[in-house]
Tab-separated table of C-alpha atoms and ligand atoms in Angstrom:
chain	number	residue	atom	x	y	z
A	1	MET	CA	-0.689	22.469	2.596
A	2	LYS	CA	0.328	24.957	0.031
A	3	PHE	CA	2.564	24.072	-2.574
A	4	PHE	CA	4.787	26.645	-4.889
A	5	THR	CA	6.691	25.884	-7.887
A	6	ASN	CA	10.146	26.817	-8.585
A	7	LYS	CA	10.295	29.108	-5.868
A	8	GLN	CA	12.731	29.498	-3.032
A	9	ALA	CA	11.516	31.022	0.013
A	10	GLY	CA	11.692	29.488	3.613
A	11	VAL	CA	13.988	26.840	5.084
A	12	LYS	CA	16.317	24.763	3.000
A	13	VAL	CA	15.340	20.957	2.630
A	14	THR	CA	18.502	19.059	1.105
A	15	PRO	CA	17.518	15.862	-0.048
A	16	ILE	CA	20.617	13.445	0.069
A	17	PHE	CA	21.449	10.068	-0.888
A	18	GLU	CA	22.858	7.693	1.591
A	19	ASN	CA	25.818	6.609	-0.750
A	20	GLU	CA	26.629	10.443	-1.328
A	21	ALA	CA	25.878	11.584	2.107
A	22	TYR	CA	29.720	12.164	3.000
A	23	GLU	CA	30.773	13.182	-0.683
A	24	SER	CA	30.205	17.026	-0.892
A	25	LYS	CA	30.043	19.741	1.504
A	26	LEU	CA	28.700	17.306	3.971
A	27	LEU	CA	32.083	16.361	4.629
A	28	GLU	CA	32.523	19.459	6.628
A	29	TYR	CA	30.114	18.497	8.994
A	30	THR	CA	31.782	15.372	10.238
A	31	LYS	CA	30.690	16.002	14.178
A	32	GLU	CA	27.018	15.475	12.592
A	33	ARG	CA	27.766	12.024	11.126
A	34	GLU	CA	26.400	10.169	13.800
A	35	LEU	CA	22.961	11.791	13.361
A	36	PHE	CA	22.380	12.064	9.937
A	37	SER	CA	23.635	9.329	6.992
A	38	GLY	CA	21.168	9.876	4.505
A	39	LYS	CA	19.254	6.687	5.092
A	40	LEU	CA	15.843	6.304	3.977
A	41	ASN	CA	13.345	8.323	6.084
A	42	GLU	CA	15.833	10.070	8.084
A	43	VAL	CA	15.228	14.042	8.727
A	44	TYR	CA	17.676	15.978	10.098
A	45	ALA	CA	15.904	19.201	11.686
A	46	ASN	CA	18.038	20.233	14.235
A	47	LEU	CA	17.920	23.679	13.054
A	48	PRO	CA	20.487	25.686	12.685
A	49	PHE	CA	22.811	23.234	11.112
A	50	ASN	CA	26.357	24.056	11.268
A	51	GLY	CA	25.575	27.732	11.625
A	52	GLU	CA	23.076	27.640	8.282
A	53	LYS	CA	19.121	26.910	8.648
A	54	GLU	CA	18.795	23.740	6.680
A	55	ILE	CA	17.069	20.250	7.001
A	56	LEU	CA	18.589	17.176	5.554
A	57	LEU	CA	16.423	14.758	3.857
A	58	GLY	CA	17.563	11.005	3.597
A	59	LEU	CA	16.509	9.533	0.453
A	60	GLY	CA	18.730	5.820	1.134
A	61	LYS	CA	20.386	4.321	-1.792
A	62	LYS	CA	20.379	6.394	-5.049
A	63	GLU	CA	19.908	3.401	-7.557
A	64	GLU	CA	17.138	1.838	-4.945
A	65	LEU	CA	15.085	5.138	-4.978
A	66	VAL	CA	11.501	4.377	-6.220
A	67	GLU	CA	8.270	6.379	-6.078
A	68	ASP	CA	6.867	4.665	-3.119
A	69	LYS	CA	9.879	5.602	-1.109
A	70	VAL	CA	9.517	9.007	-1.983
A	71	ARG	CA	6.124	8.984	-0.741
A	72	GLU	CA	7.535	7.823	2.698
A	73	VAL	CA	10.064	10.299	2.832
A	74	PHE	CA	7.514	13.375	2.344
A	75	PHE	CA	5.368	12.166	4.574
A	76	LYS	CA	7.946	11.697	7.249
A	77	LEU	CA	9.329	15.412	6.585
A	78	VAL	CA	5.661	16.737	6.842
A	79	LYS	CA	5.414	15.321	10.029
A	80	VAL	CA	8.542	16.732	11.285
A	81	LEU	CA	7.913	20.025	9.899
A	82	GLU	CA	4.342	20.271	11.788
A	83	SER	CA	6.037	19.423	15.022
A	84	ASN	CA	8.828	21.712	14.481
A	85	LYS	CA	6.480	24.324	13.555
A	86	GLU	CA	8.625	25.080	10.704
A	87	LEU	CA	6.063	26.245	8.141
A	88	GLU	CA	7.775	27.239	5.190
A	89	VAL	CA	10.773	25.268	3.390
A	90	PHE	CA	11.759	24.791	-0.229
A	91	VAL	CA	13.375	22.014	-1.695
A	92	THR	CA	14.499	20.794	-5.231
A	93	LEU	CA	14.178	16.781	-6.202
A	94	PRO	CA	17.334	15.493	-7.906
A	95	LYS	CA	17.118	13.866	-11.024
A	96	VAL	CA	17.765	9.942	-10.917
A	97	GLU	CA	17.823	6.802	-13.192
A	98	SER	CA	15.434	4.638	-11.212
A	99	VAL	CA	12.032	7.372	-11.497
A	100	SER	CA	11.198	10.050	-14.072
A	101	THR	CA	11.043	13.456	-12.661
A	102	GLU	CA	7.334	13.519	-13.149
A	103	LYS	CA	6.807	10.692	-10.997
A	104	LEU	CA	9.127	11.697	-8.495
A	105	VAL	CA	7.032	15.094	-8.154
A	106	ASN	CA	3.907	12.979	-8.179
A	107	ALA	CA	5.166	11.038	-5.444
A	108	ALA	CA	6.640	13.907	-3.131
A	109	VAL	CA	3.414	15.657	-3.195
A	110	GLU	CA	1.283	12.825	-2.400
A	111	GLY	CA	3.429	11.718	0.488
A	112	ALA	CA	3.246	15.341	1.721
A	113	LEU	CA	-0.500	15.316	1.389
A	114	HIS	CA	-0.770	12.016	3.071
A	115	ALA	CA	0.791	13.343	6.430
A	116	THR	CA	-2.391	16.051	6.389
A	117	TYR	CA	-5.279	13.624	6.343
A	118	LYS	CA	-7.526	13.286	9.607
A	119	PHE	CA	-10.842	12.168	10.526
A	120	ASP	CA	-11.492	14.299	13.518
A	121	LYS	CA	-15.009	15.290	13.283
A	122	TYR	CA	-16.216	13.445	16.518
A	123	LYS	CA	-13.640	15.222	18.790
A	124	SER	CA	-14.743	17.995	20.661
A	125	ASP	CA	-11.329	19.080	21.200
A	126	ARG	CA	-9.897	19.390	17.850
A	127	LYS	CA	-7.703	21.725	16.845
A	128	GLU	CA	-6.237	22.712	13.130
A	129	SER	CA	-2.817	21.481	12.466
A	130	PRO	CA	-0.268	24.458	10.955
A	131	GLU	CA	-0.258	24.830	7.539
A	132	VAL	CA	3.022	23.677	5.926
A	133	THR	CA	4.024	25.424	2.964
A	134	ILE	CA	6.440	23.627	0.397
A	135	ASN	CA	8.019	25.156	-2.728
A	136	LEU	CA	9.483	22.435	-4.944
A	137	SER	CA	11.416	22.711	-7.816
A	138	THR	CA	13.561	20.114	-9.792
A	139	GLU	CA	16.896	19.458	-11.111
A	140	GLU	CA	15.589	18.380	-14.264
A	141	ASN	CA	13.700	21.374	-15.998
A	142	LEU	CA	10.035	20.304	-15.915
A	143	GLU	CA	7.950	22.281	-18.051
A	144	ASN	CA	4.784	21.004	-16.286
A	145	LEU	CA	5.632	20.933	-12.777
A	146	GLU	CA	2.543	23.181	-11.808
A	147	GLU	CA	0.609	20.765	-13.753
A	148	VAL	CA	1.893	17.448	-12.063
A	149	VAL	CA	1.202	19.076	-8.530
A	150	ASN	CA	-2.313	20.090	-9.202
A	151	GLU	CA	-3.000	16.299	-10.324
A	152	ALA	CA	-1.437	14.858	-7.429
A	153	ARG	CA	-3.595	17.262	-5.271
A	154	ASP	CA	-6.591	15.761	-7.164
A	155	ILE	CA	-5.385	12.410	-6.573
A	156	MET	CA	-5.311	12.973	-2.790
A	157	SER	CA	-8.630	14.462	-2.505
A	158	GLY	CA	-10.091	11.565	-4.332
A	159	VAL	CA	-8.294	9.334	-1.689
A	160	PHE	CA	-9.402	11.269	1.128
A	161	PHE	CA	-13.262	11.491	0.024
A	162	SER	CA	-13.099	7.669	-0.081
A	163	ARG	CA	-11.564	7.304	3.119
A	164	ASP	CA	-14.183	9.852	4.690
A	165	LEU	CA	-16.821	7.641	3.574
A	166	VAL	CA	-15.267	4.597	4.768
A	167	ASN	CA	-14.338	6.222	8.255
A	168	GLU	CA	-17.878	7.377	8.725
A	169	ARG	CA	-20.107	5.306	11.083
A	170	ALA	CA	-22.923	3.277	9.982
A	171	GLU	CA	-25.313	5.101	12.298
A	172	TYR	CA	-24.743	8.508	9.595
A	173	LEU	CA	-23.553	6.267	6.537
A	174	TYR	CA	-26.212	3.686	5.194
A	175	PRO	CA	-27.780	2.934	1.922
A	176	GLU	CA	-29.775	6.053	1.449
A	177	THR	CA	-27.222	8.535	2.904
A	178	LEU	CA	-24.558	6.712	0.854
A	179	ALA	CA	-26.614	6.830	-2.188
A	180	ASN	CA	-27.248	10.826	-1.478
A	181	ILE	CA	-23.644	11.683	-0.748
A	182	ALA	CA	-22.742	10.037	-4.098
A	183	SER	CA	-25.406	11.697	-6.100
A	184	LYS	CA	-24.545	15.050	-4.769
A	185	GLU	CA	-20.720	14.807	-5.254
A	186	LEU	CA	-20.512	13.175	-8.838
A	187	SER	CA	-23.478	14.917	-10.280
A	188	ALA	CA	-21.863	18.061	-9.765
A	189	LEU	CA	-18.747	16.782	-11.702
A	190	GLY	CA	-21.141	15.675	-14.809
A	191	VAL	CA	-21.232	12.175	-13.661
A	192	GLU	CA	-24.830	10.565	-14.119
A	193	VAL	CA	-25.956	9.090	-10.867
A	194	GLU	CA	-29.214	6.753	-10.860
A	195	VAL	CA	-30.237	5.735	-7.482
A	196	TYR	CA	-33.186	2.958	-7.030
A	197	ASP	CA	-34.877	2.560	-3.971
A	198	GLU	CA	-36.051	-0.867	-2.692
A	199	LYS	CA	-39.259	-1.018	-4.887
A	200	GLN	CA	-37.062	-0.262	-7.952
A	201	CYS	CA	-34.568	-2.905	-6.976
A	202	GLU	CA	-37.448	-5.424	-6.819
A	203	GLU	CA	-38.487	-4.407	-10.422
A	204	LEU	CA	-35.050	-4.784	-11.733
A	205	GLY	CA	-34.799	-8.076	-9.908
A	206	LEU	CA	-32.154	-7.919	-7.559
A	207	LYS	CA	-32.812	-10.647	-5.327
A	208	GLY	CA	-29.551	-11.352	-4.098
A	209	LEU	CA	-29.002	-7.609	-2.604
A	210	LEU	CA	-32.773	-7.723	-1.517
A	211	ALA	CA	-32.376	-10.854	0.423
A	212	VAL	CA	-29.102	-9.574	2.254
A	213	GLY	CA	-30.604	-6.209	3.142
A	214	ARG	CA	-34.045	-7.369	4.237
A	215	GLY	CA	-33.005	-7.546	8.009
A	216	SER	CA	-32.484	-3.831	8.080
A	217	ASP	CA	-34.828	-0.898	8.831
A	218	ARG	CA	-32.308	1.026	6.592
A	219	LYS	CA	-33.347	-0.294	3.118
A	220	PRO	CA	-30.906	-1.150	0.245
A	221	ARG	CA	-30.164	1.040	-2.574
A	222	PHE	CA	-28.714	0.401	-6.124
A	223	ILE	CA	-26.476	3.058	-6.996
A	224	VAL	CA	-25.023	3.456	-10.800
A	225	MET	CA	-22.686	5.949	-11.935
A	226	LYS	CA	-21.984	6.615	-15.615
A	227	TYR	CA	-18.892	8.544	-16.534
A	228	LEU	CA	-18.964	8.638	-20.638
A	229	ASN	CA	-16.260	11.077	-21.868
A	230	ASN	CA	-14.652	9.296	-24.657
A	231	PRO	CA	-17.284	8.828	-27.581
A	232	GLU	CA	-14.449	7.504	-29.939
A	233	GLU	CA	-13.999	4.632	-27.844
A	234	SER	CA	-16.339	1.669	-27.577
A	235	GLU	CA	-14.828	0.337	-24.409
A	236	VAL	CA	-16.410	0.770	-21.241
A	237	VAL	CA	-14.577	-0.253	-17.710
A	238	GLY	CA	-17.116	-1.210	-14.998
A	239	LEU	CA	-16.270	-0.909	-11.333
A	240	VAL	CA	-18.272	-2.643	-8.902
A	241	GLY	CA	-18.143	-2.193	-5.170
A	242	LYS	CA	-18.929	-3.989	-2.179
A	243	GLY	CA	-21.606	-1.593	-0.206
A	244	VAL	CA	-22.253	-3.438	2.957
A	245	THR	CA	-22.307	-0.128	5.063
A	246	TYR	CA	-22.400	-2.693	8.387
A	247	ASP	CA	-21.922	-6.012	8.557
A	248	SER	CA	-23.568	-7.694	11.712
A	249	GLY	CA	-23.037	-11.239	10.194
A	250	GLY	CA	-27.096	-11.589	10.162
A	251	TYR	CA	-28.190	-14.640	11.750
A	252	SER	CA	-24.521	-16.170	11.476
A	253	ILE	CA	-23.636	-13.346	13.854
A	254	LYS	CA	-19.975	-12.028	14.321
A	255	PRO	CA	-18.129	-12.584	17.474
A	256	THR	CA	-18.986	-9.082	18.611
A	257	ALA	CA	-15.738	-8.543	20.901
A	258	ASN	CA	-12.906	-7.732	18.404
A	259	SER	CA	-14.795	-7.612	14.793
A	260	MET	CA	-18.184	-6.223	14.993
A	261	ASP	CA	-17.428	-2.873	15.917
A	262	ILE	CA	-15.273	-1.649	12.458
A	263	MET	CA	-18.097	-3.193	10.303
A	264	HIS	CA	-18.826	0.120	8.873
A	265	CYS	CA	-15.766	-0.511	6.881
A	266	ASP	CA	-17.651	-3.350	4.651
A	267	MET	CA	-18.545	-0.697	2.157
A	268	GLY	CA	-14.869	-0.073	1.382
A	269	GLY	CA	-15.273	-1.566	-2.136
A	270	ALA	CA	-17.998	1.199	-2.760
A	271	GLY	CA	-15.910	3.983	-1.211
A	272	THR	CA	-12.896	3.298	-3.287
A	273	VAL	CA	-15.206	3.117	-6.671
A	274	ILE	CA	-16.973	6.370	-5.391
A	275	GLY	CA	-13.604	8.151	-4.620
A	276	THR	CA	-12.334	6.882	-8.113
A	277	MET	CA	-15.571	8.380	-9.883
A	278	LYS	CA	-14.917	11.856	-8.299
A	279	LEU	CA	-11.360	11.693	-9.103
A	280	VAL	CA	-11.730	10.698	-13.021
A	281	ALA	CA	-14.636	13.198	-13.065
A	282	THR	CA	-12.211	15.988	-11.597
A	283	ARG	CA	-9.590	15.295	-13.833
A	284	LYS	CA	-11.807	14.858	-17.128
A	285	LEU	CA	-10.423	11.675	-17.994
A	286	LYS	CA	-10.902	10.766	-21.577
A	287	THR	CA	-12.192	7.570	-20.943
A	288	ASN	CA	-15.832	5.453	-20.202
A	289	VAL	CA	-16.627	3.940	-16.929
A	290	ILE	CA	-19.522	2.930	-15.314
A	291	ALA	CA	-19.396	2.237	-11.311
A	292	VAL	CA	-22.049	-0.011	-9.826
A	293	VAL	CA	-23.021	-0.207	-5.885
A	294	GLY	CA	-25.130	-2.378	-4.240
A	295	ALA	CA	-25.702	-1.030	-0.597
A	296	CYS	CA	-27.538	-2.549	2.037
A	297	GLU	CA	-26.962	-3.268	5.896
A	298	ASN	CA	-26.767	-7.062	6.972
A	299	MET	CA	-28.595	-7.170	10.028
A	300	ILE	CA	-30.762	-9.347	12.150
A	301	ALA	CA	-34.407	-9.135	12.436
A	302	GLY	CA	-37.810	-11.440	12.123
A	303	GLY	CA	-37.591	-11.133	8.413
A	304	SER	CA	-33.756	-11.321	7.743
A	305	TYR	CA	-32.511	-14.385	5.383
A	306	LYS	CA	-31.309	-17.399	7.121
A	307	PRO	CA	-28.736	-20.299	6.980
A	308	GLY	CA	-30.363	-22.886	5.008
A	309	ASP	CA	-32.341	-20.404	2.709
A	310	VAL	CA	-31.962	-20.906	-1.022
A	311	ILE	CA	-32.258	-17.493	-2.831
A	312	SER	CA	-32.244	-16.444	-6.270
A	313	THR	CA	-30.337	-13.665	-8.212
A	314	LEU	CA	-30.713	-11.191	-11.017
A	315	SER	CA	-29.021	-13.558	-13.131
A	316	GLY	CA	-31.473	-16.700	-12.196
A	317	LYS	CA	-28.932	-18.538	-10.680
A	318	THR	CA	-29.927	-19.742	-7.203
A	319	VAL	CA	-27.570	-19.536	-3.877
A	320	GLU	CA	-27.766	-22.077	-1.036
A	321	VAL	CA	-27.004	-19.528	1.945
A	322	LEU	CA	-24.698	-21.740	4.156
A	323	ASN	CA	-23.953	-18.574	6.302
A	324	THR	CA	-25.495	-15.265	6.274
A	325	ASP	CA	-22.067	-14.062	6.788
A	326	ALA	CA	-20.804	-14.543	3.614
A	327	GLU	CA	-23.287	-11.802	2.393
A	328	GLY	CA	-20.964	-9.629	0.477
A	329	ARG	CA	-20.600	-12.236	-2.414
A	330	ILE	CA	-24.214	-12.269	-2.840
A	331	THR	CA	-24.667	-8.564	-3.110
A	332	LEU	CA	-21.780	-8.544	-5.895
A	333	ALA	CA	-23.317	-11.310	-7.635
A	334	ASP	CA	-26.082	-9.027	-8.686
A	335	SER	CA	-24.232	-5.631	-9.184
A	336	VAL	CA	-21.670	-7.580	-11.429
A	337	TYR	CA	-24.181	-9.434	-13.606
A	338	TYR	CA	-25.914	-6.160	-13.840
A	339	ALA	CA	-22.793	-4.276	-14.964
A	340	THR	CA	-21.795	-7.057	-17.427
A	341	GLU	CA	-25.096	-8.290	-18.729
A	342	LYS	CA	-27.493	-5.034	-18.610
A	343	LEU	CA	-24.937	-2.429	-18.846
A	344	LYS	CA	-22.910	-4.430	-21.180
A	345	VAL	CA	-19.581	-3.136	-19.532
A	346	SER	CA	-16.455	-4.329	-21.896
A	347	LYS	CA	-14.371	-5.511	-18.421
A	348	VAL	CA	-14.957	-5.503	-15.103
A	349	ILE	CA	-12.970	-5.114	-11.838
A	350	ASP	CA	-15.005	-5.571	-8.438
A	351	LEU	CA	-13.722	-4.134	-5.121
A	352	ALA	CA	-14.711	-5.669	-1.815
A	353	THR	CA	-13.988	-6.130	1.864
A	354	LEU	CA	-14.946	-9.631	1.061
A	355	THR	CA	-12.889	-12.251	3.753
A	356	GLY	CA	-11.360	-12.547	7.004
A	357	ALA	CA	-9.334	-15.323	4.878
A	358	CYS	CA	-7.464	-12.676	3.089
A	359	LEU	CA	-6.171	-11.228	6.216
A	360	VAL	CA	-5.226	-14.275	7.376
A	361	ALA	CA	-3.297	-14.840	4.120
A	362	LEU	CA	-1.787	-11.631	3.167
A	363	GLY	CA	-2.501	-9.294	6.371
A	364	GLU	CA	-3.449	-5.675	6.099
A	365	PHE	CA	-0.747	-5.176	3.671
A	366	TYR	CA	-1.668	-6.815	-0.080
A	367	THR	CA	-4.793	-7.166	-1.418
A	368	GLY	CA	-5.656	-10.299	-2.602
A	369	ALA	CA	-6.654	-10.770	-6.379
A	370	VAL	CA	-8.637	-13.649	-8.455
A	371	THR	CA	-8.776	-12.881	-12.339
A	372	ASN	CA	-10.272	-14.687	-15.308
A	373	ASN	CA	-7.846	-12.777	-17.708
A	374	GLN	CA	-4.336	-12.676	-17.143
A	375	GLU	CA	-3.367	-9.764	-19.561
A	376	PHE	CA	-6.097	-7.497	-17.964
A	377	TYR	CA	-4.593	-8.706	-14.621
A	378	ASN	CA	-1.049	-7.498	-15.634
A	379	GLU	CA	-2.401	-4.283	-16.482
A	380	LEU	CA	-3.795	-3.602	-13.258
A	381	SER	CA	-0.804	-4.817	-11.260
A	382	LYS	CA	1.457	-2.331	-13.063
A	383	ALA	CA	-1.272	0.270	-12.069
A	384	ALA	CA	-0.816	-0.659	-8.686
A	385	LYS	CA	2.457	-0.723	-8.743
A	386	GLU	CA	2.928	2.690	-9.720
A	387	ALA	CA	0.577	3.695	-7.444
A	388	GLY	CA	2.232	1.982	-4.233
A	389	GLU	CA	-0.436	-0.133	-3.561
A	390	ARG	CA	0.346	-3.546	-3.320
A	391	VAL	CA	-1.588	-6.903	-4.890
A	392	TRP	CA	-0.905	-10.397	-4.895
A	393	GLN	CA	-2.973	-12.685	-6.958
A	394	MET	CA	-4.093	-15.831	-5.731
A	395	PRO	CA	-4.260	-19.186	-7.753
A	396	ALA	CA	-7.644	-19.794	-9.179
A	397	ASP	CA	-8.546	-23.043	-10.673
A	398	ASP	CA	-11.400	-26.031	-10.802
A	399	SER	CA	-10.283	-27.519	-7.788
A	400	PHE	CA	-11.398	-24.251	-5.947
A	401	ARG	CA	-14.626	-23.852	-8.346
A	402	GLU	CA	-15.730	-27.420	-7.154
A	403	LEU	CA	-15.994	-26.251	-3.502
A	404	ASN	CA	-18.935	-23.764	-4.558
A	405	LYS	CA	-20.857	-26.313	-5.806
A	406	SER	CA	-24.091	-26.656	-3.825
A	407	SER	CA	-26.162	-29.945	-3.803
A	408	ILE	CA	-29.726	-28.324	-3.770
A	409	ALA	CA	-29.033	-24.896	-5.481
A	410	ASP	CA	-26.803	-24.119	-8.376
A	411	VAL	CA	-23.918	-22.453	-5.799
A	412	LYS	CA	-23.530	-22.369	-2.136
A	413	ASN	CA	-22.410	-18.795	-0.529
A	414	THR	CA	-19.296	-20.356	1.423
A	415	GLY	CA	-16.639	-22.825	-0.008
A	416	GLY	CA	-15.087	-23.232	3.489
A	417	ARG	CA	-12.660	-22.221	5.546
A	418	LEU	CA	-9.756	-23.471	3.459
A	419	GLY	CA	-8.806	-20.946	0.374
A	420	GLY	CA	-11.740	-18.878	1.567
A	421	THR	CA	-10.476	-15.579	-0.793
A	422	ILE	CA	-10.459	-17.724	-3.721
A	423	THR	CA	-13.583	-19.275	-3.350
A	424	ALA	CA	-15.344	-16.327	-2.305
A	425	GLY	CA	-13.716	-14.588	-5.897
A	426	LEU	CA	-14.846	-17.388	-7.862
A	427	PHE	CA	-18.020	-17.243	-6.398
A	428	ILE	CA	-18.473	-13.831	-7.927
A	429	GLU	CA	-16.616	-15.327	-11.515
A	430	ASN	CA	-20.512	-17.267	-11.836
A	431	PHE	CA	-22.164	-13.754	-12.227
A	432	VAL	CA	-19.485	-12.480	-14.712
A	433	ALA	CA	-21.835	-12.250	-17.994
A	434	ASN	CA	-20.181	-12.770	-21.356
A	435	ASN	CA	-17.176	-14.007	-20.010
A	436	VAL	CA	-15.673	-10.461	-20.057
A	437	PRO	CA	-12.379	-9.783	-18.518
A	438	TRP	CA	-12.759	-9.551	-14.710
A	439	ILE	CA	-10.532	-9.016	-11.882
A	440	HIS	CA	-12.116	-9.612	-8.213
A	441	LEU	CA	-9.847	-7.505	-5.528
A	442	ASP	CA	-10.210	-8.669	-1.915
A	443	ILE	CA	-9.774	-5.693	0.463
A	444	ALA	CA	-10.629	-6.732	3.543
A	445	GLY	CA	-7.372	-6.529	4.868
A	446	THR	CA	-6.052	-3.300	2.928
A	447	ALA	CA	-9.211	-0.762	3.255
A	448	TYR	CA	-9.255	-0.367	7.058
A	449	LEU	CA	-6.116	-1.031	8.993
A	450	SER	CA	-5.997	-1.708	12.767
A	451	LYS	CA	-2.870	0.227	13.072
A	452	ALA	CA	-0.912	2.811	10.875
A	453	GLU	CA	1.625	1.755	8.036
A	454	LYS	CA	4.091	3.876	6.605
A	455	TYR	CA	2.150	6.877	5.358
A	456	LEU	CA	-1.249	4.986	5.847
A	457	PRO	CA	-3.245	6.076	8.820
A	458	LYS	CA	-5.247	3.784	10.980
A	459	GLY	CA	-8.662	3.195	9.871
A	460	ALA	CA	-9.858	4.061	6.331
A	461	THR	CA	-6.985	4.194	3.691
A	462	GLY	CA	-8.820	4.882	0.449
A	463	VAL	CA	-6.878	1.908	-0.987
A	464	HIS	CA	-6.960	1.287	-5.108
A	465	VAL	CA	-8.344	4.729	-5.916
A	466	LYS	CA	-4.927	5.463	-7.090
A	467	THR	CA	-4.275	2.292	-8.799
A	468	LEU	CA	-7.764	3.079	-10.443
A	469	TYR	CA	-7.108	6.062	-11.546
A	470	ASN	CA	-3.636	5.077	-13.107
A	471	LEU	CA	-5.325	2.083	-15.000
A	472	LEU	CA	-8.280	4.650	-16.460
A	473	ASN	CA	-5.862	7.233	-17.335
A	474	LYS	CA	-4.246	5.734	-20.344
B	501	BES	N1	-17.305	-8.188	5.701
B	501	BES	C1	-16.720	-9.551	6.010
B	501	BES	C2	-15.461	-9.835	5.844
B	501	BES	C3	-14.273	-8.867	6.554
B	501	BES	C4	-13.458	-9.315	7.686
B	501	BES	C5	-14.223	-7.584	6.063
B	501	BES	C6	-12.514	-8.733	8.340
B	501	BES	C7	-12.977	-6.798	6.816
B	501	BES	C8	-12.511	-7.088	7.831
B	501	BES	C9	-17.689	-10.619	5.169
B	501	BES	O1	-18.597	-10.123	4.732
B	501	BES	C10	-17.425	-11.787	5.965
B	501	BES	O2	-17.962	-11.855	6.857
B	501	BES	N2	-16.856	-12.871	5.681
B	501	BES	C11	-16.712	-14.225	6.389
B	501	BES	C12	-17.140	-15.443	5.193
B	501	BES	C13	-17.015	-16.472	5.382
B	501	BES	C14	-18.467	-16.867	6.452
B	501	BES	C15	-16.988	-17.625	4.483
B	501	BES	C16	-15.731	-14.579	7.082
B	501	BES	O3	-14.408	-13.870	6.102
B	501	BES	O4	-15.358	-14.756	8.132
B	502	MN	MN1	-19.914	-11.061	6.419
B	503	ZN	ZN1	-19.132	-8.206	4.622
């Protein structure tokens, strides 16, 4: 897709608010009233319109316009343009009270780009979609219009990179290849990437990660990515991503029918943090961030860890394994402890496709959150809102912590079915060293969709790349 700024070429697209639809010149088009009323997401493209070539774009009620609605509208517009083969348009974004013009431009470009994502590498008969050109200008003069467009482009490249990783199948994407991709893509942008193989993981003492990964022929990798670009600031943000490149459940095997086949998506957290690192480095943000991914496969073999085992972790805390399918929290225990104790990050966010319970609670629409620091969470919540990525905070107190206690070890790896997202989150809390501010994001529902939702496709979403970028871009 091409964008040019302050250029008028191609077919005119006129954004129209529902409450103003019949005030201006549209009054003349009375016969079209039933076909277009300015409601959100309406695109009237039955050209020519009253003798003039013009596309009408419904923005809904003026006072209700927010970034995410703009994303939806532009997504829809591009879909219509593609199917109508109307390949060059120009549009002037209106000035509104509810959103700054800059954010409006960002959202329009993001929405339009969302419409171009495809993961069709395994289709023999794939064909290129026609390329749409959008000439963009704004009612309110924006000095940095082109720069805002370029930033939105970079943001979407980060999101798409993350989606490609998560959509890729486990046959091709496993710990070693994930580490190679992260190394190659991020080193090129000046990120320092360290990869530890199985033997080096042993030396580091990553006993949790190794226990989970033991049953697979594809051995674990521990990936540390450092982007330190603000020497004046001592704060370093840690990002930890669950990197289970395939989750069969292990001996507590998953039902095969409708859940195991998508478990290549169980490195969704890793996909998000690697995508975020790529974006942050591409944009050369003045910030310090270290990302950590413990990558492994949860498989069945003679050497696999077993229900009933008691294993140790990097922190020295012991874990009673009651269910080998609750593997993510064990790998995260090591990664989070490594980030907070060994790398001494100042605060940490972990992202993980951690519990089916999160899907039961919040569907595929909201990420579930658990935190030990309300102020930090509020910051994240604001960043997520701007990104159009929905997050919902779970209650978390000692009643839930109690459920993770084990009679034989320090903790057990499942707190039971009830409140499963919360107990899983609070399990990880045990491995946050130095009591640094921590947020756990359970993206089991939001990282990989069973069907398309608004401008998001079926499959991988790249969720929270945008949230984290907003948070780090201060
Ligand atoms: N990777 C799964 C969670 C998951 C479910 C991710 C659906 C994406 C979509 C995780 O490792 C898991 O199996 N969790 C168990 C935990 C339980 C055994 C305590 C679950 O949610 O069933
Ligand atoms: Mn599992
Ligand atoms: Zn898992």
